[in-house]
XYZ file of C-alpha atoms in Angstrom:
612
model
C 33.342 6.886 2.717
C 30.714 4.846 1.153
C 27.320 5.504 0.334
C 25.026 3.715 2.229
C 21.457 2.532 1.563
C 19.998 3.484 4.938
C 19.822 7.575 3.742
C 19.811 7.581 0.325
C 17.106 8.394 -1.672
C 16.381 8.956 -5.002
C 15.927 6.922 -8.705
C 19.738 6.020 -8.102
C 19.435 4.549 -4.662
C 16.872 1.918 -6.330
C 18.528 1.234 -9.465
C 21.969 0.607 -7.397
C 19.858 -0.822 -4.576
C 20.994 -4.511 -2.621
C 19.109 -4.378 0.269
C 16.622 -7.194 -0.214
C 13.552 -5.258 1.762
C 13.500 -3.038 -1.633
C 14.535 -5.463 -4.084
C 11.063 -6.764 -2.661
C 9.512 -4.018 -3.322
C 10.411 -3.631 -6.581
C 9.616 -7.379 -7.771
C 5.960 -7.198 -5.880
C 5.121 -3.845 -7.468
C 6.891 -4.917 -11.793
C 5.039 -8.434 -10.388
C 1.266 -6.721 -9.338
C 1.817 -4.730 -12.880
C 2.126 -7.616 -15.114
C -0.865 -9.593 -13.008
C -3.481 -6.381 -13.995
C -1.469 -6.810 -18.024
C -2.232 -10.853 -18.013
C -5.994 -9.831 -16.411
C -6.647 -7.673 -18.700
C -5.973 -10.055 -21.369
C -8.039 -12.753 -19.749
C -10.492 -10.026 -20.822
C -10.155 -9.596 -23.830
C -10.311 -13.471 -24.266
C -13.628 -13.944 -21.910
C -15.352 -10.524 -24.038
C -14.136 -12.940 -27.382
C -16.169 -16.036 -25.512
C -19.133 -14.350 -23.947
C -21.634 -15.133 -27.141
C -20.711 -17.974 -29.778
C -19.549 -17.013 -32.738
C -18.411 -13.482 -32.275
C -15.694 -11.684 -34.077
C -14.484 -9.397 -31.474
C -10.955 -11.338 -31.836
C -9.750 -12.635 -35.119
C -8.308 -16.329 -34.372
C -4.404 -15.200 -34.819
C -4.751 -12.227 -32.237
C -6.897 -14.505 -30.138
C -4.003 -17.212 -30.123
C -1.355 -13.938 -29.243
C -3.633 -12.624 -26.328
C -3.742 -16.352 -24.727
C -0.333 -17.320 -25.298
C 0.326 -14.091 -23.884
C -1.873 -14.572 -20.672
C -0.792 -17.850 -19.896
C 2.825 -17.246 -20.475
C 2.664 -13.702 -18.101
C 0.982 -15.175 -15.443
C 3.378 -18.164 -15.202
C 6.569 -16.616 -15.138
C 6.022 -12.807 -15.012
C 3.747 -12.224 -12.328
C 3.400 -15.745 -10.080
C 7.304 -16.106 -9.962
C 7.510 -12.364 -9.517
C 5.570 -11.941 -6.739
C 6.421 -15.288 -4.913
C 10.179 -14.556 -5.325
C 9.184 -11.028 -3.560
C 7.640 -12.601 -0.163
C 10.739 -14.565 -0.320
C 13.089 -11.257 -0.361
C 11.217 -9.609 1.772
C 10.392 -12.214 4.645
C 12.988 -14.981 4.689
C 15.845 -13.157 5.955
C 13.475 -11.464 8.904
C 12.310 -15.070 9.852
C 15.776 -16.138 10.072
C 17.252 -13.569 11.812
C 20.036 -12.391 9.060
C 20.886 -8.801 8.344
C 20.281 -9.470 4.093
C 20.694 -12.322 1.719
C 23.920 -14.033 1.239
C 24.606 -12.849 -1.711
C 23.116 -9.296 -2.059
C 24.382 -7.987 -5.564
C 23.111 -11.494 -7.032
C 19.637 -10.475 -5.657
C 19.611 -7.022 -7.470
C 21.003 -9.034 -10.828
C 18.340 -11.418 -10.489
C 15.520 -8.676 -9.995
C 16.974 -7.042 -13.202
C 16.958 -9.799 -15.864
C 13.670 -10.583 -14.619
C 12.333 -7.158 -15.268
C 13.985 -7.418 -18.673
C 13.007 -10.731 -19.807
C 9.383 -9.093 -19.458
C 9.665 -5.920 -20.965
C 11.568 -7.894 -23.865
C 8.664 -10.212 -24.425
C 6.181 -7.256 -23.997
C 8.186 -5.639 -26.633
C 6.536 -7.638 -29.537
C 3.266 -6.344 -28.820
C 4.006 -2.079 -30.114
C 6.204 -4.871 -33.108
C 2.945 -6.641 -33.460
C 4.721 -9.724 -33.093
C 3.185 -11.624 -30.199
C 4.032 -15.077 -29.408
C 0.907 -17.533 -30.678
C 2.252 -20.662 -29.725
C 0.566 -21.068 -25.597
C 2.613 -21.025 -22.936
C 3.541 -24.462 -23.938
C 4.442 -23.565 -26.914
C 4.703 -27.497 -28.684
C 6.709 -28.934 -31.219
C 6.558 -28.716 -34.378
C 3.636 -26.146 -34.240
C 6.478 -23.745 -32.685
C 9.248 -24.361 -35.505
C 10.310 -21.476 -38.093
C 7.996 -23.774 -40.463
C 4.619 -23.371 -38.851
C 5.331 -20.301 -37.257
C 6.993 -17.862 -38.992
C 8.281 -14.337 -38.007
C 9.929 -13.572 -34.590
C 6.923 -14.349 -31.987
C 8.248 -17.517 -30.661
C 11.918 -16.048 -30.859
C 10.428 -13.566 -28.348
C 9.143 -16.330 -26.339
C 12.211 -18.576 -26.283
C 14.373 -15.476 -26.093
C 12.481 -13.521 -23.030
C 12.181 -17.134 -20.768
C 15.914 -17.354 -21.376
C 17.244 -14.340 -19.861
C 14.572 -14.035 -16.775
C 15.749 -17.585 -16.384
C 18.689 -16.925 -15.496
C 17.357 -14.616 -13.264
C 15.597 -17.558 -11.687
C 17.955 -19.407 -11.171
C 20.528 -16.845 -9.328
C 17.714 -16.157 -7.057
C 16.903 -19.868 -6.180
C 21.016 -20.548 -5.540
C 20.641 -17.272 -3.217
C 17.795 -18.010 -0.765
C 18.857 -21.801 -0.922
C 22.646 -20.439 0.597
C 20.577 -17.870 3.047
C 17.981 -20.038 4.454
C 21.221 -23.432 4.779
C 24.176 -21.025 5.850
C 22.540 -17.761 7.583
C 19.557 -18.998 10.577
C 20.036 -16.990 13.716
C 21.798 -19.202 16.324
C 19.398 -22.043 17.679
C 17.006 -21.709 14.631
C 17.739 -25.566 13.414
C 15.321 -26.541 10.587
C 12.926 -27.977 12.628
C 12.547 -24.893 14.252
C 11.893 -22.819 11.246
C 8.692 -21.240 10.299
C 7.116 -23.031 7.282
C 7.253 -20.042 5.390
C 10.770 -20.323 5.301
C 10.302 -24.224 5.189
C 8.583 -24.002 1.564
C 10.930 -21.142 0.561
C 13.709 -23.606 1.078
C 12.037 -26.183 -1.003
C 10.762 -24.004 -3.952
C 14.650 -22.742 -3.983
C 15.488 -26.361 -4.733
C 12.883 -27.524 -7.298
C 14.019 -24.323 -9.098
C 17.661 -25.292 -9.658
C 16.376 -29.184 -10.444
C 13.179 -28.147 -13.089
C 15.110 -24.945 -14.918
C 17.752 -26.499 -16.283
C 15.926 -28.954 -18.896
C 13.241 -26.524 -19.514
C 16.275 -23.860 -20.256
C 17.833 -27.019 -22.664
C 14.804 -27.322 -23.973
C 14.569 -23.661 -25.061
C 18.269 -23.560 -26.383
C 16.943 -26.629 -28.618
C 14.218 -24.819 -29.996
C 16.406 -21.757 -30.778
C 18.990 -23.608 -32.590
C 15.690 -25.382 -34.443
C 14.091 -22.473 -35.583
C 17.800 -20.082 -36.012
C 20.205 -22.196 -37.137
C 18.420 -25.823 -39.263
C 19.509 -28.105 -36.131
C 16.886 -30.824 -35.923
C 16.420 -31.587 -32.154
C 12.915 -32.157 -32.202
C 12.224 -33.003 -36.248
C 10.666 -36.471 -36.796
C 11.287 -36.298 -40.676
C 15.552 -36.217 -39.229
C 14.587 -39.265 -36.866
C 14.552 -36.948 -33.947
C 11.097 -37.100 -31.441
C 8.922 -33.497 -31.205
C 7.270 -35.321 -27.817
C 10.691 -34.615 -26.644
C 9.886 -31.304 -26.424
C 6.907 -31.692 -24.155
C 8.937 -34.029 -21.929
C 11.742 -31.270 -21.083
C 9.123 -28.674 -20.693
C 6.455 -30.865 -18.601
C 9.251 -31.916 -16.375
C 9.988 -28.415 -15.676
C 6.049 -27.247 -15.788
C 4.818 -29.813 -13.238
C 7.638 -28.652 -10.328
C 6.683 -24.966 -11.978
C 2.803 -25.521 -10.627
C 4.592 -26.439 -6.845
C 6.728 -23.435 -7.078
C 3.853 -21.498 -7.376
C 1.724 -23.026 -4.530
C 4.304 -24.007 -1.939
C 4.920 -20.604 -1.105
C 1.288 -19.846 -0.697
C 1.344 -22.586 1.560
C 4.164 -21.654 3.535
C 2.001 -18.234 4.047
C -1.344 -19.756 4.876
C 0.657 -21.939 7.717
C 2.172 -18.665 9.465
C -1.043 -16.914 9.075
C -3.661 -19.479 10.295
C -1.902 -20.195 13.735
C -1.696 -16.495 14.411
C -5.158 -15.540 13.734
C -6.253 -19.187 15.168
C -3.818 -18.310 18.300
C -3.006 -22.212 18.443
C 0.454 -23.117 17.103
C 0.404 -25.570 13.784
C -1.167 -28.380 14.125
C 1.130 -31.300 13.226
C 4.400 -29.120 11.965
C 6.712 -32.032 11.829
C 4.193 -33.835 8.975
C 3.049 -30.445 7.436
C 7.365 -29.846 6.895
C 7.581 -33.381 5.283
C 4.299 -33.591 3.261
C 6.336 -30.166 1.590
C 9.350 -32.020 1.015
C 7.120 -35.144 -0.149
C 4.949 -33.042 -2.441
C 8.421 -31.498 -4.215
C 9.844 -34.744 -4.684
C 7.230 -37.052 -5.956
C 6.201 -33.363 -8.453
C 9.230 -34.682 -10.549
C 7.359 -37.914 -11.360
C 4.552 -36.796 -12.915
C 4.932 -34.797 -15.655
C 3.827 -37.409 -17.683
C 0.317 -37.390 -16.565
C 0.457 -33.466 -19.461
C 0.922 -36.420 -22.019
C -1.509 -39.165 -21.210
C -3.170 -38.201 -24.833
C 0.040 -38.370 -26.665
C 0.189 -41.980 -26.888
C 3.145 -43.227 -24.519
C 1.642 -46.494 -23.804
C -0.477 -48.310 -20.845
C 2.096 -48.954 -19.065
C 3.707 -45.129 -18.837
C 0.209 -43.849 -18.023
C -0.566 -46.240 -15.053
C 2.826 -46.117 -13.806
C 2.315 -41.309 -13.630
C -1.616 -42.216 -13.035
C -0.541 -43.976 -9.830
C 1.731 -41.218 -9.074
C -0.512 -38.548 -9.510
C -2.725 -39.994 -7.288
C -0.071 -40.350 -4.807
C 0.655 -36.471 -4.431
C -2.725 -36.170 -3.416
C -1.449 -37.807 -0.364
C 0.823 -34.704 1.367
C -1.399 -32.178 -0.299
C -4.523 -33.382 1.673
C -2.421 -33.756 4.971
C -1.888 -29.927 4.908
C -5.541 -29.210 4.533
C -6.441 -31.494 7.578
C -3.501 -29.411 9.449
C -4.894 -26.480 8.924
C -8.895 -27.210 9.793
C -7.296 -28.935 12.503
C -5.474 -26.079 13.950
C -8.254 -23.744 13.444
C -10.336 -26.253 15.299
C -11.190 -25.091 19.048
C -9.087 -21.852 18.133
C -10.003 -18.230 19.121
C -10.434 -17.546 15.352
C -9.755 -13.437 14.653
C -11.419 -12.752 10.890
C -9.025 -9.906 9.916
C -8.669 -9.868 5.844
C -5.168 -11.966 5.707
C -7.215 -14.632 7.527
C -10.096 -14.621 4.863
C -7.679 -14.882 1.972
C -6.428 -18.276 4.263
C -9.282 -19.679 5.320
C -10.853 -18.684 1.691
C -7.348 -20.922 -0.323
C -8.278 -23.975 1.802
C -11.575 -23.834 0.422
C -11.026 -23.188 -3.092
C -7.846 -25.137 -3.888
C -9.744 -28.281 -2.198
C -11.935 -28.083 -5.333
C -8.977 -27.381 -7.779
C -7.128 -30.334 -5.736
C -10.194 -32.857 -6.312
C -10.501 -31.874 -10.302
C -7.019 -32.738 -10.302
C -7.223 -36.106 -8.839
C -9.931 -36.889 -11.911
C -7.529 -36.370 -14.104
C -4.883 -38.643 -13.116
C -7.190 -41.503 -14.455
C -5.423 -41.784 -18.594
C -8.788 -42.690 -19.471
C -10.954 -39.323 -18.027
C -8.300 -37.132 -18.362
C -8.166 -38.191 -22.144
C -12.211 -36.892 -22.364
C -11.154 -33.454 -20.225
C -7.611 -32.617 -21.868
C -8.702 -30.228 -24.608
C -11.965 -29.176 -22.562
C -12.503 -26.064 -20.375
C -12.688 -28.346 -17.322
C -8.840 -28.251 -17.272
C -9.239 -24.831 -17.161
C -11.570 -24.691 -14.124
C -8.987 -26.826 -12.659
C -6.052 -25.070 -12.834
C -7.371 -21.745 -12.235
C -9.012 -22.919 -8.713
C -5.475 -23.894 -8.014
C -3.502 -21.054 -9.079
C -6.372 -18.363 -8.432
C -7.473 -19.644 -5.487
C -4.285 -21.369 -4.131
C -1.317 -19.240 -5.287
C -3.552 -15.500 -5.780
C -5.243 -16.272 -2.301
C -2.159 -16.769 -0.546
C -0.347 -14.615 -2.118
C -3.241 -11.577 -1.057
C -2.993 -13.422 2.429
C 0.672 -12.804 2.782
C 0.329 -8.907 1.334
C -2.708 -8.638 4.064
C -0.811 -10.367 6.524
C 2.593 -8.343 6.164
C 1.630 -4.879 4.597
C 1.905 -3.649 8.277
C 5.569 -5.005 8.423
C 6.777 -3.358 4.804
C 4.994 -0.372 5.360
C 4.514 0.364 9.149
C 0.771 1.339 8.493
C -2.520 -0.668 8.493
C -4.798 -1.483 5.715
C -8.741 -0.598 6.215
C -10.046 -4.204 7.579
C -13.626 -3.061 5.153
C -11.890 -2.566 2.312
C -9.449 -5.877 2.708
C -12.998 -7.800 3.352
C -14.453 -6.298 0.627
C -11.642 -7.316 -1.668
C -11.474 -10.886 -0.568
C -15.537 -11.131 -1.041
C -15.675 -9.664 -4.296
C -12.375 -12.085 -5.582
C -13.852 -15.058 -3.852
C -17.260 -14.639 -5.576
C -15.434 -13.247 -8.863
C -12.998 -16.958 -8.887
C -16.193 -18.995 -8.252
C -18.731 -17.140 -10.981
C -15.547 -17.470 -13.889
C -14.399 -20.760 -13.258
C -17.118 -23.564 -11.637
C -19.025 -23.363 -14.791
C -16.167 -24.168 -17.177
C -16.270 -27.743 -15.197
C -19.837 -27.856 -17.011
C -18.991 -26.275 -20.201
C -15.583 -28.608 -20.151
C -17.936 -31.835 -19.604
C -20.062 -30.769 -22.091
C -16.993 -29.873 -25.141
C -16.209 -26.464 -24.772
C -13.025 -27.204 -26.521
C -10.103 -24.616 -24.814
C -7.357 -22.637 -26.841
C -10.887 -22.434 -29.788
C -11.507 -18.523 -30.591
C -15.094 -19.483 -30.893
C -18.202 -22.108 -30.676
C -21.448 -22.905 -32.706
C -24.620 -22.140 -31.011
C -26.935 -25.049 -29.799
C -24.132 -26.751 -28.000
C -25.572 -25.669 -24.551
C -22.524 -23.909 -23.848
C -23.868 -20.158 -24.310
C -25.146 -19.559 -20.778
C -21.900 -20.473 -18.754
C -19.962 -18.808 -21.699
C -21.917 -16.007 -20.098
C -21.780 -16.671 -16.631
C -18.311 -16.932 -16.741
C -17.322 -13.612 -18.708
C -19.569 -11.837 -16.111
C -17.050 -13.420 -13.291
C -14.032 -12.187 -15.188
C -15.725 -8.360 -14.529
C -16.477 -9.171 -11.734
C -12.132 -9.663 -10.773
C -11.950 -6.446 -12.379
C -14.504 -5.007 -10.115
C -12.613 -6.432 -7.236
C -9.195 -4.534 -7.294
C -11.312 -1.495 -6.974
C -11.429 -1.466 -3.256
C -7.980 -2.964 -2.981
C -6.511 0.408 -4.981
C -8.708 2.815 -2.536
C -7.115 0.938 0.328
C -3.770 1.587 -0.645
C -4.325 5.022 -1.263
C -6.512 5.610 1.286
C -3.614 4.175 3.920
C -1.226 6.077 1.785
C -2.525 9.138 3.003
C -4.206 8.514 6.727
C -2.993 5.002 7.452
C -3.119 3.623 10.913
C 0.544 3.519 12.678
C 1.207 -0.595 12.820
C 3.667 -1.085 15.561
C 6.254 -3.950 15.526
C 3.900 -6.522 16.124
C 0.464 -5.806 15.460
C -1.058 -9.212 15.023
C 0.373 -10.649 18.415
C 2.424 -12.916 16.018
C 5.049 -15.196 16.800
C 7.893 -15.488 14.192
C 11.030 -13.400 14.631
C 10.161 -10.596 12.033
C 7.531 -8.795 14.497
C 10.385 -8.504 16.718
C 11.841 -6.121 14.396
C 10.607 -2.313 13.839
C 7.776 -1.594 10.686
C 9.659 -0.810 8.309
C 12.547 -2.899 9.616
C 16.042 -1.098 9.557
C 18.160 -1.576 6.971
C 20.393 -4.007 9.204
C 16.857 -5.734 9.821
C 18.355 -6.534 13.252
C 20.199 -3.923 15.918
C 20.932 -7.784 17.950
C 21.141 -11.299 16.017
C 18.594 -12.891 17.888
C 19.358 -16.471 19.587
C 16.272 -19.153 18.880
C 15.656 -21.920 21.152
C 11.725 -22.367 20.947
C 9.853 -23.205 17.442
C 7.267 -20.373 18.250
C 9.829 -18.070 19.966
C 7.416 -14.813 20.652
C 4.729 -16.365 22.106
C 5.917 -18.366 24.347
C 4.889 -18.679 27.466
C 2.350 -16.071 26.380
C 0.019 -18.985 24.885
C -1.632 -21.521 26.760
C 0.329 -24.075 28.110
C -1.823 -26.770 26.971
C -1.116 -25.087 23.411
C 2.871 -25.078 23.957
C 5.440 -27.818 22.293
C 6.368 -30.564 23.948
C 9.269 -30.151 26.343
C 8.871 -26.590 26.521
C 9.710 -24.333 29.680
C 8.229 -20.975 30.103
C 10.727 -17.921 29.354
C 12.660 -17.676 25.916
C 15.550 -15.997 24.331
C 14.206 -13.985 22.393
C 13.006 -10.425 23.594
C 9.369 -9.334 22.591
C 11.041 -6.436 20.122
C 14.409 -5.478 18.831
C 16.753 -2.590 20.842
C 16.242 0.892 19.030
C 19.712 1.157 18.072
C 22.722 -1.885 17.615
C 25.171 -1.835 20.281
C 27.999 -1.938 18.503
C 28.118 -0.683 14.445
C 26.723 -2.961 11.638
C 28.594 -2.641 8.303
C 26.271 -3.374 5.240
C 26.519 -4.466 1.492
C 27.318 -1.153 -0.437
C 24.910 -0.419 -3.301
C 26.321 -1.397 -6.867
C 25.406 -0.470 -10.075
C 27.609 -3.691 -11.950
C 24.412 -5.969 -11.428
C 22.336 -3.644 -13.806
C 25.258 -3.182 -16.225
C 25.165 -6.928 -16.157
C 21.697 -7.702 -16.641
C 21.842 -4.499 -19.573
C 24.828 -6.244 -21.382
C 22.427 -9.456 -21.264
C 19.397 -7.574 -22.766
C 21.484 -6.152 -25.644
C 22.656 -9.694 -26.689
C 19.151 -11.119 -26.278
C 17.752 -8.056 -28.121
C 20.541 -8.944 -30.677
C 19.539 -12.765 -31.344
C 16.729 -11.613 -33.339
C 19.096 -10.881 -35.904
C 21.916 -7.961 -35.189
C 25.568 -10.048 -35.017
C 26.681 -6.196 -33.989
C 24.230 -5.040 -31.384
C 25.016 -9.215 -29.809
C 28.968 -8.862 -29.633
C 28.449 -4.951 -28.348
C 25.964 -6.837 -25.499
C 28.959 -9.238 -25.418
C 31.411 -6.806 -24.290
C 28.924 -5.054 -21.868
C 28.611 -8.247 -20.155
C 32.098 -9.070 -19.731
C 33.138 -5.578 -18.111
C 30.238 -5.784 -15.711
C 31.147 -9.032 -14.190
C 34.636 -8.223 -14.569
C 33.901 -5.044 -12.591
C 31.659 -7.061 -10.552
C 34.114 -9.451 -9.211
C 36.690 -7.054 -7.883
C 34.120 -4.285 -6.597
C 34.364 -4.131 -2.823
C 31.128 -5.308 -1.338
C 31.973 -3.803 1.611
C 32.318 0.338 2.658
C 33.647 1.929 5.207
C 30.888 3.776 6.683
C 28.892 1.561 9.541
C 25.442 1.841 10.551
């Protein structure tokens, strides 16, 4: 017989695990860790900034600790924990029993988690990247920067790419090939929607940011010259492959957060989406003009009046979609019953917040202003109000919104509210007075500043904020433990919701679904227990889909056995990558782990015996 998931317990059963409810679990909770890590070095930099001229940081560990940020919260704690909504929701919306391809989803999970702790291993080395999370040529090359910081850079992107890449080929195959019967697209929830469309900028914007590391590699390892002027080759070039991957990067991040806020604001509005045709195309829209402006990273590099009106008139054009959604949401809170539980805040508190990041942003897609702001602090109010307060707030807006679902228990509504007050006041007190100290010269990625430049006070102002986001997970932690030990039962549908996973128990079963469920409605739970006036066109009361699941399946459901080949996989991968930085032994032994883990991969039986 083979072991199943469904009773096992233990360290093994989560190290062999490919049921993607716990591969969730496991990339929100390595995800949440590295978020505190990257805080606390936001920290460190805003205790460095609070007073000019202070020597709390030297400028080399000062360069480490924001190269270090930037880089962690980028692609080791927003990717984390957007990749685990999309494990742990997108199969529940669509009605399928797991992923398509369940032992990719462990493998992916795994490189991740290695590509961090392999770029977190050059801080015990004392050999931090110092380079940003840009990390530009030439500055980057073995000349300028010597010693194995940027090797950990290049080297821990590479493998957790990877990982990145499986997982975007995976929920692209779930969400085309695995919808319950009469779930067409247009009648998919726009969670699901953006999840799609985040799957496909991945495989489209990795791939030349993944050349462009492999370039820098062979530059700095082996004397190639693929970004040396002095050899006739361009170092711009360098910034094109990795703005053409970072500008797509920003929509992977927010998408998702978008996809949340539009299956949370209809519930807790109880009016279905405003406008869900144009809200599903201004997400397609916004993903496929992101790939044309990448250029507007490089209007100070020099590329000409022609390049920067051509990506100035395109950046002005994305503003387009991104406003529609905004107007779709106000509009569909507009003459709702509006319920103020905490995932609703977090909602309600993004379409506030990344409005101003979403304004700043316009600014700067004039060549001429953004030329004055580049270098400033006002880019970094901007980008924070759109990652803080559009990708953290929706992010905290899903958790809210689907702890009860994960966990079967319900968070303290206090505590939630007093989270979301403290992080919305935290956001605004750190970042709306860089747009000052930015306009004024605060000069970013500078250890330091003289004093009489009028930039001490919202130096101040804004290190005080950056406690204040410290202060702010306090009540979040006594939540969780406090619902830990004495939390509120949830029941399978505790917001009255209206998207297939509340038909399902809390926890869900490890088959997710005892029936596949049949879809033939856009908003399939509540109707026709919304007002009619509120329903989709066309629509007859009655529906195929039953308020909750059966307790048991009727018939057996076989499942995915656990494997342990994905982590022997992903191990054999860390042992060569460990080995780039200079073993030739420990990279063929990594080599040969490799190859007998996919070999054993490919002719394990995915299937058991045993039934559930």
């Amino acid at each position: 017989m083979a072991m199943t998931e469904a009773h096992s317990t233990g360290i093994w059963s989560w190290l062999t695990t490919v049921d993607h409810k716990r591969i969730a679990i496991m990339y929100f909770v390595v995800g949440f860790a590295f978020l505190l890590v990257a805080g606390f070095e936001g920290q460190l930099i805003r205790l460095q900034l609070a007073a000019p001229e202070r020597s709390f940081l030297d400028p080399d560990l000062y360069n480490q600790l924001f190269t270090m940020h930037g880089t962690t919260m980028v692609f080791f704690a927003g990717m984390p924990l957007v990749v685990a909504f999309f494990n742990f929701v997108v199969p529940l919306q669509i009605g399928a029993r797991d992923v398509a391809f369940p032992r990719l989803n462990a493998f992916s999970f795994w490189v991740f988690l290695f590509g961090g702790l392999f770029l977190y291993a050059s801080v015990p080395l004392r050999m931090m990247p110092d380079g940003g999370w840009f990390a530009y040529m030439p500055l980057t090359n073995r000349e300028y920067s010597p010693g194995l910081g940027i090797d950990f850079y290049v080297l821990s992107l590479l493998i957790s790419g990877v990982g990145s890449i499986a997982g975007g080929l995976n929920f692209l195959v779930t969400i085309l090939n695995m919808r319950a019967p009469g779930m067409t697209f247009m009648r998919m929830p726009l969670f699901t929607w953006m999840a799609l469309i985040v799957s496909a900028l991945i495989l489209l914007a990795f791939p030349p940011f993944t050349v462009g590391l492999i370039f820098m590699l062979f530059d700095r390892s082996f004397g190639t010259h693929f970004f040396d002027a002095a050899a006739g080759a361009d170092p711009i070039l360098w910034q094109h492959l990795f703005w053409v991957f970072g500008h797509p990067e920003v929509y992977i991040l927010i998408l998702p957060a978008f996809g949340i806020v539009s299956d949370v604001i209809p519930t807790f509005s109880r009016k279905i989406l405003f406008g869900y045709p144009v809200v599903v195309f201004s997400g397609v829209l916004i993903a496929f003009l992101g790939f044309g402006v990448w250029v507007h990273h490089m209007f100070s590099v020099g590329l000409g009046p022609v390049v920067n009106a051509v990506f100035g008139g395109a950046t002005m054009l994305i503003a387009i979609p991104t406003g529609i959604k905004i107007f779709n949401w106000i509009a569909t809170m507009w003459g709702g019953r509006l319920r103020f539980r905490t995932a609703m805040l977090y909602a309600a508190g993004l379409v506030a917040t990344f409005t101003i990041g979403g304004l700043s942003g316009v600014m700067h897609s004039s060549p001429p202003a953004d030329l004055q702001q580049t270098d400033t602090y006002f880019v970094v109010a901007h980008f924070h109000y759109v990652l803080i307060g559009g990708t953290v707030f929706g992010l905290f807006c899903g958790f809210y919104y689907w702890f009860p679902k994960a966990t079967g228990r319900m968070l303290h509504e206090g505590l939630g509210k007093a989270h979301f007050w403290l992080t919305f006041l935290a956001l605004n007190v750190t970042f709306f007075p860089m747009h000052f100290s930015g306009l004024l010269g605060m000069p970013r990625r500078t250890y330091t500043y003289a004093e009489g430049l009028g930039l001490d006070i919202f130096n101040l102002i804004s290190t005080i904020g950056a406690f204040i986001f410290t202060l702010s997970f306090v009540p979040l932690v006594w939540n969780l433990w406090r619902t830990w030990r004495r939390g509120e039962a949830a029941g399978p549908n505790p917001w009255d919701a209206s998207t297939l996973e509340w038909t399902t128990a809390s926890p869900p079963p490890h088959y997710n679904f005892a029936e596949i469920p049949t879809v033939d409605r856009r908003d399939p739970l509540w109707h026709p227990y919304i007002e009619p006036e509120s329903r989709d066109e066309g629509d007859e009361p009655g529906g195929a889909v039953p308020r909750r699941q059966p307790d048991e399946p009727p018939e057996p459901v076989v499942m995915p056995n656990p494997s342990y080949w994905p982590l022997v996989l992903a191990v054999g991968m860390l042992l060569m990558t460990i080995g780039a930085l200079g073993s030739l032994g420990l990279t063929l032994f990594g080599l040969l782990v490799t190859a007998v883990g996919l070999f054993a991969w490919a002719f394990e039986p995915p299937f058991g015996e045993e039934a559930h």
